XYZ file of C-alpha atoms in Angstrom:
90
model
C -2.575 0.198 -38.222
C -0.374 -2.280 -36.497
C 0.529 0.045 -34.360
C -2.622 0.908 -33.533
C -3.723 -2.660 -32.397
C -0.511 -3.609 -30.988
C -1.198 -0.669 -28.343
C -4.996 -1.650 -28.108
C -3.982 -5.401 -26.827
C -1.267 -3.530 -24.636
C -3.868 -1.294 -22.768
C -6.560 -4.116 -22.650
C -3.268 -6.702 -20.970
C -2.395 -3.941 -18.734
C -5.669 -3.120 -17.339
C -6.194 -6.835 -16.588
C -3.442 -7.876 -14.807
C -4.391 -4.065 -12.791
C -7.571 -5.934 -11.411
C -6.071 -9.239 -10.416
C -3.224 -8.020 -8.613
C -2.774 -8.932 -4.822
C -3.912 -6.461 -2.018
C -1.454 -4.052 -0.318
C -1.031 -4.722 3.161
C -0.679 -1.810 5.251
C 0.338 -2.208 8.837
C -1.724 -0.068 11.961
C -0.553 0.292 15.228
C -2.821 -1.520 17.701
C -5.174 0.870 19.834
C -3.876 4.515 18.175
C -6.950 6.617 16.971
C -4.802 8.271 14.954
C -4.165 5.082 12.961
C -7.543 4.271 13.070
C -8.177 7.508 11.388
C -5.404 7.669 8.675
C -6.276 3.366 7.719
C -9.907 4.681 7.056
C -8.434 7.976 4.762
C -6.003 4.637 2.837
C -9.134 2.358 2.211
C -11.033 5.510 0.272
C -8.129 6.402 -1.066
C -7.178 3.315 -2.863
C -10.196 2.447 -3.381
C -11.447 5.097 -5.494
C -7.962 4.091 -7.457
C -8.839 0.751 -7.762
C -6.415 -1.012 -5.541
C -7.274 -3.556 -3.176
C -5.687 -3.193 -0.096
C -5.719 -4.820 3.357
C -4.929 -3.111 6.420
C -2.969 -5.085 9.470
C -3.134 -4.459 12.946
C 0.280 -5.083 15.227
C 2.372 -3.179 17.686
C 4.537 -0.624 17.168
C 8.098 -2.085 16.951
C 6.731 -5.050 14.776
C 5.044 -2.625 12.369
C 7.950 -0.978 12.108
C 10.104 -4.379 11.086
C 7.705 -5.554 8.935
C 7.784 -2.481 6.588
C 11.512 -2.160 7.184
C 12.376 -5.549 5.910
C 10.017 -5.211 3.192
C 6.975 -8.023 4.626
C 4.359 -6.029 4.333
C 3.951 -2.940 1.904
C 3.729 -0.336 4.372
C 2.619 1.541 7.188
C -0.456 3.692 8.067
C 2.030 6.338 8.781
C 4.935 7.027 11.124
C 6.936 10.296 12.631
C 9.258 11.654 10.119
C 12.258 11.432 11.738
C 11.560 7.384 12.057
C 13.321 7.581 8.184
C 16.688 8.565 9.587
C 17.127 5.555 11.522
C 15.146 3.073 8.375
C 16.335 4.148 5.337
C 14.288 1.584 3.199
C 11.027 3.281 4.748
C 10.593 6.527 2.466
């Protein structure tokens, strides 16, 4: 029984601290439909899991620093071969 309401206060803690968390920040390149496009598929997306986000708009090259050196969470989306050159972007 112990057990049993150890894991109960476990799930209720986790589920908490799930709702209060800070949003994601996603960075979109400035002016690119595409982006536009793929921000709007991220917002329903996390949203139907839950998870606030917040998406960023910026240029290119500083998108691609930002979510290289780990300032914001990530990016809308990029060319694959972009991970050859930033290893930390997956």
């Amino acid at each position: 029984m112990k057990k049993v309401a150890l894991l109960v206060v476990f799930f209720v803690y986790s589920c908490s601290t799930a709702y209060s968390q800070e949003p994601l920040r996603f960075a979109r390149i400035t002016n690119t439909p595409d982006q536009m496009v793929g921000s709007e598929i991220l917002k329903l997306a996390y949203k139907r899991l839950g998870i606030p986000i917040v998406i960023v708009e910026m240029p290119g090259k500083r998108a691609l620093v930002e979510s290289s050196e780990g300032r914001i969470d990530g990016e809308v989306h990029r060319i694959f071969r972009v991970g050859k050159d930033y290893p930390t972007l997956i």
